[in-house]
CSV table of C-alpha atoms in Angstrom, one decimal:
chain,number,residue,atom,x,y,z
A,1053,ALA,CA,-10.1,-18.6,23.5
A,1054,MET,CA,-8.6,-15.2,23.5
A,1055,THR,CA,-10.7,-12.2,24.4
A,1056,ALA,CA,-10.8,-9.3,21.9
A,1057,VAL,CA,-8.8,-7.2,24.3
A,1058,GLY,CA,-6.1,-9.8,24.7
A,1059,ARG,CA,-5.9,-10.3,20.9
A,1060,LYS,CA,-5.6,-6.5,20.3
A,1061,ALA,CA,-2.9,-6.1,22.9
A,1062,TRP,CA,-1.0,-9.0,21.4
A,1063,SER,CA,-1.2,-7.7,17.8
A,1064,LYS,CA,0.0,-4.2,19.0
A,1065,ALA,CA,2.9,-5.6,20.9
A,1066,SER,CA,4.0,-7.9,18.1
A,1067,MET,CA,4.1,-5.2,15.3
A,1068,ALA,CA,7.5,-3.6,14.8
A,1069,ARG,CA,7.5,-0.2,13.0
A,1070,ARG,CA,10.6,0.9,11.1
A,1071,THR,CA,11.0,4.0,9.0
A,1072,PHE,CA,13.8,4.7,6.6
A,1073,THR,CA,14.4,6.8,3.5
A,1074,VAL,CA,15.0,5.7,-0.1
A,1075,HIS,CA,16.7,8.2,-2.4
A,1076,LEU,CA,16.1,7.7,-6.1
A,1077,ARG,CA,17.6,9.8,-8.9
A,1078,ARG,CA,15.7,9.6,-12.1
A,1079,THR,CA,17.7,10.6,-15.2
A,1080,HIS,CA,16.2,11.1,-18.7
A,1081,GLY,CA,12.6,10.7,-17.3
A,1082,GLN,CA,13.2,7.1,-16.4
A,1083,SER,CA,10.3,5.1,-15.2
A,1084,LEU,CA,10.5,4.2,-11.5
A,1085,GLY,CA,9.0,0.8,-12.3
A,1086,LEU,CA,6.8,0.7,-9.1
A,1087,MET,CA,3.3,-0.7,-8.8
A,1088,LEU,CA,1.7,1.2,-5.9
A,1089,GLU,CA,-1.7,0.9,-4.3
A,1090,LYS,CA,-2.7,4.5,-5.0
A,1091,LYS,CA,-4.8,5.2,-1.9
A,1092,THR,CA,-2.5,3.7,0.7
A,1093,MET,CA,0.8,4.2,-1.2
A,1094,GLN,CA,1.7,0.6,-0.4
A,1095,LEU,CA,4.2,-1.0,-2.7
A,1096,GLN,CA,2.7,-4.0,-4.6
A,1097,SER,CA,5.6,-4.9,-6.8
A,1098,TYR,CA,8.5,-3.4,-8.9
A,1099,GLU,CA,10.2,-4.2,-12.1
A,1100,ASP,CA,13.5,-6.0,-12.2
A,1101,GLU,CA,15.3,-3.4,-14.3
A,1102,SER,CA,14.0,-0.4,-12.4
A,1103,LEU,CA,15.6,2.4,-10.4
A,1104,LEU,CA,14.1,0.7,-7.3
A,1105,ALA,CA,15.6,-2.6,-8.2
A,1106,THR,CA,19.1,-1.0,-8.4
A,1107,TRP,CA,18.5,0.9,-5.1
A,1108,ASN,CA,17.5,-2.4,-3.4
A,1109,MET,CA,20.5,-4.2,-4.7
A,1110,GLU,CA,22.9,-1.4,-3.5
A,1111,ASN,CA,21.1,-0.8,-0.2
A,1112,PRO,CA,20.0,-4.1,1.1
A,1113,ALA,CA,19.5,-2.8,4.7
A,1114,ASP,CA,17.1,-0.1,3.4
A,1115,ALA,CA,15.5,-2.1,0.6
A,1116,PHE,CA,11.9,-0.9,-0.3
A,1117,LEU,CA,9.9,-4.1,-0.5
A,1118,PRO,CA,6.4,-5.1,-1.4
A,1119,GLY,CA,4.2,-4.5,1.7
A,1120,ASP,CA,6.2,-1.4,2.7
A,1121,THR,CA,4.3,1.9,2.5
A,1122,ILE,CA,5.5,5.3,1.3
A,1123,GLU,CA,4.7,7.9,4.1
A,1124,LYS,CA,6.2,10.9,2.3
A,1125,VAL,CA,7.4,11.9,-1.1
A,1126,ASN,CA,9.9,14.7,-1.0
A,1127,GLY,CA,8.5,15.8,2.4
A,1128,VAL,CA,4.8,15.6,1.2
A,1129,SER,CA,2.6,13.3,3.2
A,1130,GLU,CA,-0.6,13.7,1.1
A,1131,PRO,CA,-0.8,10.4,-0.9
A,1132,GLY,CA,-2.5,12.0,-4.0
A,1133,VAL,CA,0.2,14.7,-4.2
A,1134,GLY,CA,3.0,12.3,-3.5
A,1135,TYR,CA,1.7,10.0,-6.3
A,1136,THR,CA,1.7,13.0,-8.7
A,1137,ILE,CA,5.2,14.0,-7.8
A,1138,MET,CA,6.4,10.4,-8.4
A,1139,ALA,CA,4.6,10.2,-11.7
A,1140,ASP,CA,6.2,13.4,-13.0
A,1141,PRO,CA,9.2,12.5,-15.2
A,1142,LYS,CA,10.6,16.0,-14.7
A,1143,VAL,CA,11.2,15.4,-11.0
A,1144,GLU,CA,14.8,14.1,-10.9
A,1145,PHE,CA,15.3,13.5,-7.2
A,1146,LEU,CA,12.9,11.5,-5.1
A,1147,HIS,CA,13.2,11.1,-1.4
A,1148,LEU,CA,10.8,8.5,-0.2
A,1149,SER,CA,10.0,8.1,3.6
A,1150,ILE,CA,9.2,4.4,3.9
A,1151,LEU,CA,7.3,2.7,6.7
A,1152,ARG,CA,7.6,-1.0,7.3
A,1153,GLU,CA,5.3,-2.7,9.8
A,1154,SER,CA,6.3,-6.3,10.5
A,1155,ALA,CA,5.5,-8.8,13.1
A,1156,SER,CA,8.5,-9.2,15.3
A,1157,VAL,CA,10.1,-12.6,15.4
A,1158,ARG,CA,10.4,-14.2,18.8
C-alpha cells in the first residue's frame, strides 16, 4: 500500500503542465460555440461548426480540447470577467491563455 505522501509525490511528478495561446477572431458577432464550466473556465465541449473547431483544425499542435482550462481572456485572469468578455459579441479578437494538465506518459 502506498502512503499518502508517496501518492502525493507521484501525482505531482506525473502531471505535465503546458500553456499555450489560442487566437480567435469573431466576425459578425459569431458564437464561439464553447461549453465552459463557468467557475473553473474548463472546456467541457465545443460545437463542430464553431470558431474553435476551425482553430483546432488549423492549429493541431495548439488545439484547445475538453479538459483544458482558460487561464486568461485577453490578459484578464478573473474567470467571471473573462467569461463576460467571451460572451460579448462586440469583442472581435479573443486571445485565450490555455492550461493543459496531463499525466505524462512513461
